[in-house]
Coordinates of C-alpha atoms in Angstrom, one line a residue:
Chain A
X390 CA 3.4 6.8 16.0
X391 CA 1.9 10.1 15.2
X392 CA 3.6 12.2 12.5
X393 CA 0.6 14.4 11.8
X394 CA 0.6 16.6 14.9
X395 CA 1.6 20.0 13.8
X396 CA -0.5 22.9 15.0
X397 CA 0.7 25.6 12.7
X398 CA 0.3 24.5 9.1
X399 CA 3.4 26.3 7.9
X400 CA 5.7 24.8 10.5
X401 CA 7.5 21.6 9.9
X402 CA 8.2 18.9 12.5
X403 CA 11.7 19.3 13.8
X404 CA 12.4 15.6 14.0
X405 CA 11.9 15.5 10.2
X406 CA 15.3 17.0 9.7
X407 CA 17.0 13.7 10.6
X408 CA 14.8 12.0 7.9
X409 CA 15.7 14.7 5.4
X410 CA 19.4 14.5 6.0
X411 CA 19.2 10.7 5.7
X412 CA 17.1 10.8 2.5
X413 CA 14.9 13.7 1.2
X414 CA 12.6 11.1 -0.3
X415 CA 12.1 9.3 3.0
X416 CA 11.3 12.7 4.6
X417 CA 8.8 13.5 1.8
X418 CA 7.1 10.1 2.1
X419 CA 6.6 10.6 5.8
X420 CA 5.8 14.2 6.1
X421 CA 4.2 15.0 2.7
X422 CA 2.6 11.7 1.8
X423 CA 2.0 10.8 5.4
X424 CA 3.2 7.3 4.9
X425 CA 4.8 5.3 7.7
X426 CA 6.0 1.8 8.2
X427 CA 7.8 0.2 11.1
X428 CA 10.8 -2.0 11.1
X429 CA 13.1 -3.3 13.8
X430 CA 15.1 -0.1 13.9
X431 CA 12.0 2.2 14.3
X432 CA 10.6 0.0 17.1
X433 CA 14.0 0.1 18.9
X434 CA 13.9 3.9 18.5
X435 CA 10.5 4.2 20.1
X436 CA 11.6 2.0 23.0
X437 CA 14.6 4.3 23.6
X438 CA 12.3 7.3 23.7
X439 CA 9.9 5.9 26.2
X440 CA 12.4 6.5 28.9
X441 CA 13.0 10.1 27.8
X442 CA 9.3 10.9 27.1
X443 CA 8.1 11.8 30.6
X444 CA 6.9 15.3 30.4
X445 CA 5.9 15.6 34.1
X446 CA 9.2 14.4 35.5
X447 CA 11.4 17.3 36.6
X448 CA 14.6 16.7 38.5
X449 CA 16.8 19.0 40.4
X450 CA 20.3 17.6 41.2
X451 CA 22.5 20.2 42.9
X452 CA 23.3 22.8 40.3
X453 CA 21.6 20.9 37.6
X454 CA 17.9 21.1 36.6
X455 CA 16.7 18.2 34.3
X456 CA 13.6 18.6 32.2
X457 CA 12.2 15.9 29.9
X458 CA 10.0 16.1 26.8
X459 CA 10.2 19.8 26.4
X460 CA 8.2 21.4 23.6
X461 CA 10.4 23.7 21.5
X462 CA 10.0 25.8 18.3
X463 CA 11.8 28.3 16.2
X464 CA 10.0 31.1 14.3
X465 CA 13.0 31.7 12.0
X466 CA 13.3 28.0 11.0
X467 CA 9.5 27.6 11.1
X468 CA 9.7 24.3 13.0
X469 CA 8.5 22.8 16.2
X470 CA 9.1 19.7 18.1
X471 CA 10.2 18.1 21.3
X472 CA 13.5 17.9 23.1
X473 CA 14.0 14.5 24.8
X474 CA 15.9 16.0 27.7
X475 CA 17.2 19.5 28.4
X476 CA 19.7 20.0 31.2
X477 CA 20.0 23.4 32.7
X478 CA 23.4 23.9 34.3
X479 CA 23.9 26.8 36.7
X480 CA 26.5 28.9 35.0
X481 CA 27.6 32.6 35.2
X482 CA 27.5 32.8 31.4
X483 CA 23.9 31.5 31.3
X484 CA 20.5 33.1 31.3
X485 CA 18.0 33.6 34.1
X486 CA 15.1 31.1 34.1
X487 CA 11.5 31.8 35.0
X488 CA 10.9 30.6 38.6
X489 CA 14.6 29.8 39.3
X490 CA 17.3 31.7 41.1
X491 CA 20.7 32.2 39.3
X492 CA 21.6 31.9 35.6
X493 CA 21.6 28.7 33.6
X494 CA 23.1 27.2 30.5
X495 CA 20.7 24.9 28.6
X496 CA 22.1 21.7 27.1
X497 CA 19.8 19.6 24.9
X498 CA 20.2 15.8 24.9
X499 CA 18.6 13.6 22.2
X500 CA 18.2 9.9 22.8
X501 CA 19.0 7.6 20.0
X502 CA 19.0 3.9 19.4
X503 CA 22.2 2.1 18.4
X504 CA 25.6 3.7 18.3
X505 CA 27.0 6.9 16.7
X506 CA 26.2 6.9 13.0
X507 CA 28.4 7.7 10.1
X508 CA 25.9 10.1 8.7
X509 CA 25.1 13.5 10.1
X510 CA 21.4 13.0 10.6
X511 CA 21.5 12.8 14.4
X512 CA 23.8 15.8 14.6
X513 CA 21.7 18.1 12.5
X514 CA 18.6 17.2 14.5
X515 CA 20.4 18.0 17.8
X516 CA 21.8 21.3 16.4
X517 CA 18.3 22.3 15.3
X518 CA 17.0 21.6 18.8
X519 CA 19.8 23.8 20.2
X520 CA 18.9 26.6 17.8
X521 CA 15.3 26.4 19.0
X522 CA 16.4 26.7 22.6
X523 CA 18.7 29.6 21.7
X524 CA 15.9 31.4 20.1
X525 CA 13.4 30.8 22.9
X526 CA 15.8 31.6 25.7
X527 CA 17.9 34.2 24.0
X528 CA 21.2 32.5 24.8
X529 CA 24.1 30.7 23.2
X530 CA 24.4 27.0 23.3
X531 CA 28.0 25.8 22.5
X532 CA 27.5 22.1 23.1
X533 CA 24.8 19.5 23.2
X534 CA 24.8 15.6 23.5
X535 CA 23.5 12.6 21.7
X536 CA 22.8 9.7 24.0
X537 CA 23.2 6.3 22.3
X538 CA 21.4 3.4 23.8
X539 CA 23.7 0.7 22.6
X540 CA 26.9 2.2 24.1
X541 CA 24.9 3.7 27.0
X542 CA 27.0 6.9 26.7
X543 CA 26.5 10.4 25.5
X544 CA 28.5 11.8 22.8
X545 CA 29.4 15.5 22.8
X546 CA 28.4 17.6 19.8
X547 CA 29.8 21.0 19.2
X548 CA 27.2 23.5 18.0
X549 CA 29.2 25.4 15.4
X550 CA 28.2 28.2 13.1
X551 CA 28.8 25.9 10.1
X552 CA 26.3 23.4 11.6
X553 CA 23.8 26.2 12.2
X554 CA 24.1 27.3 8.6
X555 CA 23.6 23.7 7.4
X556 CA 20.5 23.4 9.5
X557 CA 19.1 26.6 8.1
X558 CA 19.9 25.4 4.5
X559 CA 18.2 22.1 5.1
X560 CA 15.0 23.7 6.5
X561 CA 14.9 26.0 3.6
X562 CA 14.9 23.0 1.2
X563 CA 12.3 21.2 3.3
X564 CA 10.0 24.1 3.2
X565 CA 10.5 24.4 -0.5
X566 CA 9.5 20.8 -1.1
X567 CA 6.7 20.9 1.3
X568 CA 5.2 24.0 -0.3
X569 CA 5.3 22.3 -3.6
X570 CA 4.1 19.0 -2.0
X571 CA 6.9 17.4 -4.0
X572 CA 8.4 14.0 -3.3
X573 CA 11.8 14.1 -4.9
X574 CA 13.4 11.1 -6.7
X575 CA 16.9 10.6 -5.2
X576 CA 19.8 8.3 -5.6
X577 CA 19.3 4.9 -4.1
X578 CA 22.1 3.1 -2.2
X579 CA 23.2 1.1 0.7
X580 CA 21.2 3.3 3.1
X581 CA 18.0 2.0 1.5
X582 CA 18.5 -1.3 3.3
X583 CA 17.9 0.2 6.8
X584 CA 15.0 2.3 5.6
X585 CA 11.6 1.1 6.9
X586 CA 9.8 2.8 4.0
X587 CA 11.5 0.7 1.3
X588 CA 8.3 -1.0 0.3
X589 CA 6.5 2.3 0.0
X590 CA 9.3 4.1 -1.7
X591 CA 10.0 1.3 -4.2
X592 CA 13.6 2.5 -4.9
X593 CA 13.8 0.0 -7.7
X594 CA 11.5 2.3 -9.7
X595 CA 14.4 4.7 -10.1
X596 CA 16.3 2.3 -12.2
X597 CA 13.8 0.4 -14.4
X598 CA 13.1 1.0 -18.1
X599 CA 10.4 3.3 -19.4
X600 CA 6.8 2.0 -19.1
X601 CA 6.4 2.5 -22.9
X602 CA 9.3 0.1 -23.7
X603 CA 8.0 -2.3 -21.1
X604 CA 4.6 -2.4 -22.8
X605 CA 5.9 -2.5 -26.4
X606 CA 7.9 -5.7 -25.5
X607 CA 4.5 -7.4 -25.3
X608 CA 3.5 -6.7 -28.8
Chain B
X51 CA 7.9 -6.2 -1.0
X52 CA 6.0 -7.0 2.2
X53 CA 4.9 -10.5 3.1
X54 CA 1.4 -11.8 2.2
X55 CA -0.6 -12.9 5.2
X56 CA -3.7 -15.1 5.4
X57 CA -7.3 -14.2 4.8
X58 CA -9.9 -15.5 7.2
X59 CA -13.1 -16.5 5.3
X60 CA -16.4 -17.0 7.2
X61 CA -18.8 -18.9 5.0
X62 CA -21.4 -20.0 7.6
X63 CA -24.1 -17.5 8.4
X64 CA -24.9 -16.5 12.0
X65 CA -21.3 -16.4 13.0
X66 CA -20.2 -13.6 15.3
X67 CA -16.7 -12.2 15.3
X68 CA -15.2 -10.4 18.3
X69 CA -11.9 -9.3 19.6
X70 CA -10.1 -10.8 22.6
X71 CA -6.7 -9.5 23.3
X72 CA -4.9 -9.7 19.9
X73 CA -7.2 -12.5 18.6
X74 CA -10.3 -12.7 16.5
X75 CA -12.8 -15.0 18.3
X76 CA -15.2 -16.8 16.1
X77 CA -18.5 -17.8 17.9
X78 CA -21.7 -19.5 16.9
X79 CA -24.7 -19.6 19.3
X80 CA -22.4 -18.4 22.1
X81 CA -20.1 -21.3 21.4
X82 CA -16.5 -20.5 20.6
X83 CA -15.4 -22.1 17.4
X84 CA -11.9 -20.8 17.2
X85 CA -9.6 -17.9 17.7
X86 CA -7.0 -16.6 15.3
X87 CA -4.2 -14.1 16.1
X88 CA -4.7 -10.8 14.2
X89 CA -1.0 -10.5 13.3
X90 CA -1.4 -13.5 10.9
X91 CA -4.2 -11.9 9.0
X92 CA -4.3 -9.8 5.9
X93 CA -8.1 -9.7 5.6
X94 CA -11.3 -11.1 7.0
X95 CA -14.1 -11.8 4.5
X96 CA -17.6 -12.9 5.6
X97 CA -20.4 -14.4 3.5
X98 CA -24.0 -14.3 4.7
X99 CA -25.2 -12.5 7.7
X100 CA -22.3 -12.4 10.1
X101 CA -21.8 -9.8 12.8
X102 CA -18.6 -8.3 14.0
X103 CA -18.0 -6.3 17.1
X104 CA -17.0 -2.6 16.9
X105 CA -13.9 -3.4 18.9
X106 CA -12.8 -5.9 16.3
X107 CA -13.5 -3.4 13.5
X108 CA -11.4 -0.9 15.3
X109 CA -8.5 -3.3 15.6
X110 CA -8.8 -4.3 11.9
X111 CA -8.7 -0.7 10.8
X112 CA -5.7 0.0 13.0
X113 CA -3.8 -3.0 11.8
X114 CA -4.7 -2.5 8.1
X115 CA -6.7 -5.7 8.0
X116 CA -9.4 -5.5 5.3
X117 CA -12.8 -6.5 6.8
X118 CA -15.4 -7.2 4.1
X119 CA -19.0 -8.3 4.4
X120 CA -20.5 -10.1 1.4
X121 CA -24.0 -11.5 1.0
X122 CA -24.3 -15.3 1.0
X123 CA -24.2 -15.3 -2.7
X124 CA -21.1 -13.3 -2.7
X125 CA -22.5 -9.9 -3.5
X126 CA -20.6 -7.1 -2.0
X127 CA -22.4 -5.4 1.0
X128 CA -19.9 -3.4 3.0
X129 CA -16.3 -2.9 3.9
X130 CA -14.8 -1.4 7.0
X131 CA -12.7 1.6 6.0
X132 CA -10.7 3.5 8.6
X133 CA -9.6 7.1 8.8
X134 CA -8.5 8.2 5.4
X135 CA -4.7 8.2 5.3
X136 CA -3.5 11.8 5.6
X137 CA -2.5 11.5 2.0
X138 CA -4.7 14.3 0.7
X139 CA -2.4 15.3 -2.1
X140 CA -2.5 11.9 -3.7
X141 CA -6.3 11.8 -3.5
X142 CA -6.7 15.2 -5.0
X143 CA -4.4 14.3 -7.8
X144 CA -6.6 11.2 -8.4
X145 CA -9.7 13.3 -8.5
X146 CA -8.2 16.0 -10.7
X147 CA -7.0 13.4 -13.3
X148 CA -10.3 11.5 -13.2
X149 CA -12.1 14.8 -14.1
X150 CA -10.0 15.0 -17.3
X151 CA -11.0 12.9 -20.2
X152 CA -7.5 12.9 -21.7
X153 CA -5.7 12.2 -18.5
X154 CA -8.2 9.4 -17.6
X155 CA -7.8 7.9 -21.1
X156 CA -4.0 7.8 -20.7
X157 CA -4.3 5.7 -17.6
X158 CA -7.3 3.7 -18.8
X159 CA -5.4 2.8 -21.9
X160 CA -2.8 1.0 -19.9
X161 CA -5.4 -0.9 -17.9
X162 CA -7.0 -2.1 -21.1
X163 CA -3.7 -2.8 -22.8
X164 CA -2.8 -5.2 -20.0
X165 CA -6.3 -6.8 -20.0
X166 CA -6.1 -7.6 -23.7
X167 CA -2.4 -8.5 -23.6
X168 CA -3.1 -10.9 -20.8
X169 CA -6.1 -12.4 -22.6
X170 CA -3.8 -12.9 -25.6
X171 CA -1.3 -14.8 -23.6
X172 CA -3.9 -17.0 -22.0
X173 CA -4.8 -18.1 -25.5
X174 CA -1.2 -18.5 -26.5
X175 CA -0.6 -20.6 -23.4
X176 CA -3.5 -22.8 -24.2
X177 CA -2.1 -23.6 -27.7
X178 CA 1.3 -24.3 -26.1
X179 CA 0.0 -26.5 -23.3
X180 CA -2.8 -28.4 -25.2
X181 CA -2.0 -28.3 -28.9
X182 CA -4.0 -31.5 -29.4
X183 CA -7.1 -30.4 -27.5
X184 CA -7.7 -26.9 -28.9
X185 CA -8.2 -25.6 -32.4
X186 CA -4.8 -24.0 -32.7
X187 CA -5.3 -22.1 -36.0
X188 CA -8.4 -20.3 -34.6
X189 CA -6.6 -19.5 -31.3
X190 CA -3.6 -18.1 -33.3
X191 CA -5.9 -16.1 -35.4
X192 CA -7.7 -14.5 -32.5
X193 CA -4.3 -13.9 -30.8
X194 CA -3.2 -12.0 -33.9
X195 CA -6.4 -10.0 -33.9
X196 CA -5.7 -9.1 -30.3
X197 CA -2.2 -7.9 -31.2
X198 CA -3.7 -5.6 -33.8
X199 CA -6.1 -4.2 -31.2
X200 CA -3.2 -3.8 -28.7
X201 CA -1.3 -1.6 -31.3
X202 CA -4.4 0.5 -31.7
X203 CA -4.8 0.9 -27.9
X204 CA -1.3 2.1 -27.5
X205 CA -2.1 5.3 -29.5
X206 CA -5.7 5.9 -28.3
X207 CA -6.4 8.9 -26.1
X208 CA -10.2 8.6 -26.2
X209 CA -12.2 6.8 -23.6
X210 CA -15.1 5.9 -25.9
X211 CA -12.8 4.4 -28.5
X212 CA -10.9 2.5 -25.8
X213 CA -14.2 1.0 -24.6
X214 CA -15.0 0.0 -28.1
X215 CA -11.7 -1.8 -28.6
X216 CA -12.0 -3.5 -25.3
X217 CA -15.5 -4.8 -26.1
X218 CA -14.3 -6.1 -29.4
X219 CA -11.4 -7.9 -27.8
X220 CA -13.6 -9.3 -25.1
X221 CA -16.0 -10.8 -27.6
X222 CA -13.2 -12.5 -29.5
X223 CA -11.6 -13.9 -26.3
X224 CA -14.9 -15.1 -24.8
X225 CA -15.8 -16.8 -28.1
X226 CA -12.9 -19.2 -27.3
X227 CA -13.6 -19.6 -23.6
X228 CA -15.8 -22.7 -24.0
X229 CA -12.9 -24.3 -25.9
X230 CA -10.6 -23.8 -23.0
X231 CA -12.9 -26.0 -20.8
X232 CA -11.3 -29.4 -21.4
X233 CA -13.0 -31.6 -18.8
X234 CA -16.6 -32.2 -17.6
X235 CA -18.0 -30.6 -20.7
X236 CA -21.6 -31.7 -20.0
X237 CA -21.7 -29.7 -16.7
X238 CA -19.3 -26.9 -17.6
X239 CA -20.0 -25.0 -20.7
X240 CA -19.7 -21.4 -21.7
X241 CA -22.0 -19.6 -24.2
X242 CA -21.7 -16.1 -23.1
X243 CA -20.9 -14.0 -20.0
X244 CA -24.0 -13.6 -17.9
X245 CA -24.4 -12.4 -14.3
X246 CA -26.8 -11.0 -11.6
X247 CA -27.6 -13.8 -11.4
X248 CA -25.3 -16.2 -13.3
X249 CA -27.3 -18.9 -15.1
X250 CA -24.7 -21.6 -15.6
X251 CA -21.9 -23.1 -13.6
X252 CA -19.1 -21.4 -15.4
X253 CA -20.6 -18.0 -15.0
X254 CA -21.3 -18.7 -11.3
X255 CA -17.6 -19.5 -10.8
X256 CA -16.4 -16.5 -12.8
X257 CA -18.7 -14.2 -10.8
X258 CA -17.5 -15.6 -7.6
X259 CA -13.8 -15.3 -8.5
X260 CA -14.4 -11.7 -9.6
X261 CA -16.0 -10.9 -6.3
X262 CA -13.0 -12.3 -4.4
X263 CA -10.6 -10.4 -6.6
X264 CA -12.5 -7.1 -6.4
X265 CA -12.4 -7.2 -2.6
X266 CA -8.6 -7.6 -2.7
X267 CA -8.1 -4.9 -5.2
X268 CA -10.3 -2.4 -3.4
X269 CA -8.5 -3.0 -0.2
X270 CA -5.1 -2.7 -1.8
X271 CA -6.0 0.7 -3.3
X272 CA -7.3 2.0 0.0
X273 CA -4.2 0.8 1.7
X274 CA -1.9 2.9 -0.4
X275 CA -4.2 6.0 0.1
X276 CA -6.2 6.0 -3.1
X277 CA -9.9 6.3 -3.3
X278 CA -11.3 2.9 -4.6
X279 CA -14.5 4.6 -5.7
X280 CA -13.0 7.2 -8.2
X281 CA -12.0 5.5 -11.4
X282 CA -10.6 6.5 -14.8
X283 CA -12.1 3.9 -17.1
X284 CA -15.2 3.3 -15.1
X285 CA -16.9 6.6 -14.4
X286 CA -18.3 7.5 -11.0
X287 CA -21.5 5.7 -9.9
X288 CA -22.6 5.9 -6.3
X289 CA -21.6 2.8 -4.4
X290 CA -19.4 1.4 -7.2
X291 CA -15.7 0.9 -6.5
X292 CA -14.8 2.2 -10.0
X293 CA -11.0 2.4 -9.5
X294 CA -11.1 -1.2 -8.1
X295 CA -12.9 -2.3 -11.3
X296 CA -10.3 -0.4 -13.4
X297 CA -7.3 -2.1 -11.9
X298 CA -9.2 -5.4 -11.9
X299 CA -9.4 -5.4 -15.7
X300 CA -5.7 -6.3 -15.9
X301 CA -6.1 -9.1 -13.4
X302 CA -9.4 -10.7 -14.4
X303 CA -7.9 -13.0 -17.0
X304 CA -4.8 -14.1 -15.2
X305 CA -6.0 -14.2 -11.7
X306 CA -9.7 -15.2 -12.1
X307 CA -10.4 -16.7 -15.5
X308 CA -7.4 -19.0 -15.5
X309 CA -8.2 -20.0 -11.9
X310 CA -11.7 -20.9 -12.8
X311 CA -10.5 -23.0 -15.8
X312 CA -8.0 -24.8 -13.6
X313 CA -10.7 -25.6 -11.0
X314 CA -12.9 -27.2 -13.8
X315 CA -10.1 -28.8 -15.8
X316 CA -8.5 -30.4 -12.8
X317 CA -12.0 -31.6 -11.7
X318 CA -11.8 -29.8 -8.4
X319 CA -15.2 -28.2 -8.9
X320 CA -17.8 -30.8 -9.6
X321 CA -21.5 -30.9 -10.6
X322 CA -22.6 -31.4 -7.0
X323 CA -21.1 -28.1 -6.0
X324 CA -23.9 -26.2 -7.7
X325 CA -27.6 -25.7 -7.2
X326 CA -30.0 -24.3 -9.7
X327 CA -32.9 -22.2 -8.5
X328 CA -36.3 -22.3 -10.1
X329 CA -35.6 -19.1 -12.1
X330 CA -32.4 -20.5 -13.5
X331 CA -30.0 -18.7 -11.2
X332 CA -27.0 -20.9 -10.3
X333 CA -25.6 -20.8 -6.8
X334 CA -22.5 -22.5 -5.3
X335 CA -23.3 -24.8 -2.4
X336 CA -21.6 -24.1 0.8
X337 CA -19.1 -26.9 0.3
X338 CA -18.4 -25.8 -3.2
X339 CA -17.7 -22.4 -2.0
X340 CA -15.3 -23.6 0.7
X341 CA -13.4 -25.7 -1.8
X342 CA -13.2 -22.8 -4.2
X343 CA -12.0 -20.4 -1.5
X344 CA -9.4 -22.8 -0.1
X345 CA -7.9 -23.3 -3.6
X346 CA -8.1 -19.5 -4.1
X347 CA -6.1 -18.9 -0.9
X348 CA -3.5 -21.5 -1.9
X349 CA -3.1 -19.9 -5.3
X350 CA -2.5 -16.5 -3.7
X351 CA 0.5 -18.0 -1.8
X352 CA 2.2 -19.1 -5.1
X353 CA 4.9 -16.8 -6.3
X354 CA 5.9 -15.2 -9.6
X355 CA 8.3 -12.6 -10.7
X356 CA 6.6 -9.2 -11.1
X357 CA 7.1 -8.3 -14.8
X358 CA 7.8 -4.6 -14.2
X359 CA 9.4 -4.7 -10.8
X360 CA 11.4 -7.8 -11.5
X361 CA 10.9 -8.9 -8.0
X362 CA 9.6 -12.2 -6.7
X363 CA 6.2 -11.7 -5.0
X364 CA 3.2 -13.9 -4.3
X365 CA 0.2 -13.7 -6.5
X366 CA -1.8 -12.4 -3.6
X367 CA 0.3 -9.3 -3.5
X368 CA -0.1 -8.5 -7.2
X369 CA -3.1 -6.1 -6.5
X370 CA -1.0 -4.4 -3.9
X371 CA 1.9 -4.0 -6.2
X372 CA -0.4 -2.5 -8.9
X373 CA -2.0 -0.1 -6.3
X374 CA 1.5 1.1 -5.3
X375 CA 2.6 1.6 -8.9
X376 CA -0.6 3.6 -9.6
X377 CA 0.0 5.8 -6.6
X378 CA 3.6 6.3 -7.6
X379 CA 2.5 7.3 -11.1
X380 CA 0.0 9.8 -9.8
X381 CA 2.7 11.2 -7.5
X382 CA 4.9 11.8 -10.5
X383 CA 7.6 9.1 -10.0
X384 CA 6.8 7.4 -13.3
X385 CA 6.0 8.8 -16.7
X386 CA 3.2 6.2 -17.2
X387 CA 1.3 3.7 -15.1
X388 CA 3.0 0.3 -15.6
X389 CA 0.2 -2.3 -15.8
X390 CA 0.5 -5.9 -14.9
X391 CA 1.6 -7.8 -18.0
X392 CA 1.7 -11.6 -17.6
X393 CA 3.4 -14.0 -19.9

């Protein structure tokens, strides 16, 4: 897996927002410290994306145009990344597309392993993708979908202004940490169990005694 | 903590290692001697002239398998190091701190503290396990001296002074080393530490154990993104893995010295395992080396509770745990580097 590809140095990887929403420390370990470790969950995730990651496959089905692995970016969020799938639906409220007749409404779809999660990490990533597309195509995207591999169904996500604000706030924090090259210490908890970086993060460090006390015990 | 895998040792010269599928293939004179799946391996360590195919090196680097080449006598020759992890910030911090005397001394202090604390507990352990065999009052006296030195170290922020205290402690500890040899005294004796080349059996074993340990420590440091060549206690010298030597200080006593003593006291190593050259240099025979390595590997699989992390890990992962703790200190997660303190 390659986390290092990022052409513009001041731009952050879009997919990082899911890591950051899950745990800012996990995000910093991956994106600032360039650490990565696999576990069952990450391998499953890669497998799910293999299907979506076919940049040269373009389908036209009736009034629907389906594009896979579309590179996207946002200058205002200073991020870039890839949309697994973008569906363009012919729609009167849509925008004209280069090389296509009519107007279209873009709908981003992100593929995920497992089933819908309790946390918002998948949602913020999808909303960030929608915001990139909105900026690149000058349009409004009211809905988007998360496709979960375990239930084999897509789940509709409403792209609200509150969600857009949250995405902006998260990116602001991410840029702040990245500029300082700072790996934050954060609360550990149940979520650490599913984190593949547990061995690198050493969450137990957050709760041990001071090194000084530890050493003085040996005198 | 991750799981410890195996190390493949190649002790016969003229062996060629190559990659087939996901396996290392071991060949001699175009004859295949064996193949081992890479996913079982932590490291490959070769002694004497042994070749390895670039494709195998590539695979090792990709899978984080440490591939080390040593001379037949165990002198370090080369290690295959892959693309530096993109962890530039960590390395720059390491370089910056190593440039500063005070910052270096703060870290070096903890290396030395652990080295001496561990030596002290080796002595204490001897008096507990063999009160009838060793001169307990002298052991207790040296142990108390070491405690005094430890207190001094805790407040020292000067590298020269640290080295002085370390030397003093080492002299006191090694003075008792011969007394810790409880069997085969006519073949195994210790007068003083000598090396390059070692001139007695005990020094030959110590040197060999340090070599094995150094390779593990250097690999662990590189694996977490640190530069094994830039140290805090040991200053830079081209070709010397100074940081590996730094971290090794804590582990020499508990991982190497005690192991050597055990090999002698349990009569696993025997007079026939050594040859003396005309110039006095002592070498391990090939069989002797195999025996030693086999026991070394078994020892690495044994587990203990890490004193700082309070987590059960295998001895073989101790260098890795220390490398991670050092990296986490440099990145600001910890207020001090927690060294490995054995009891």
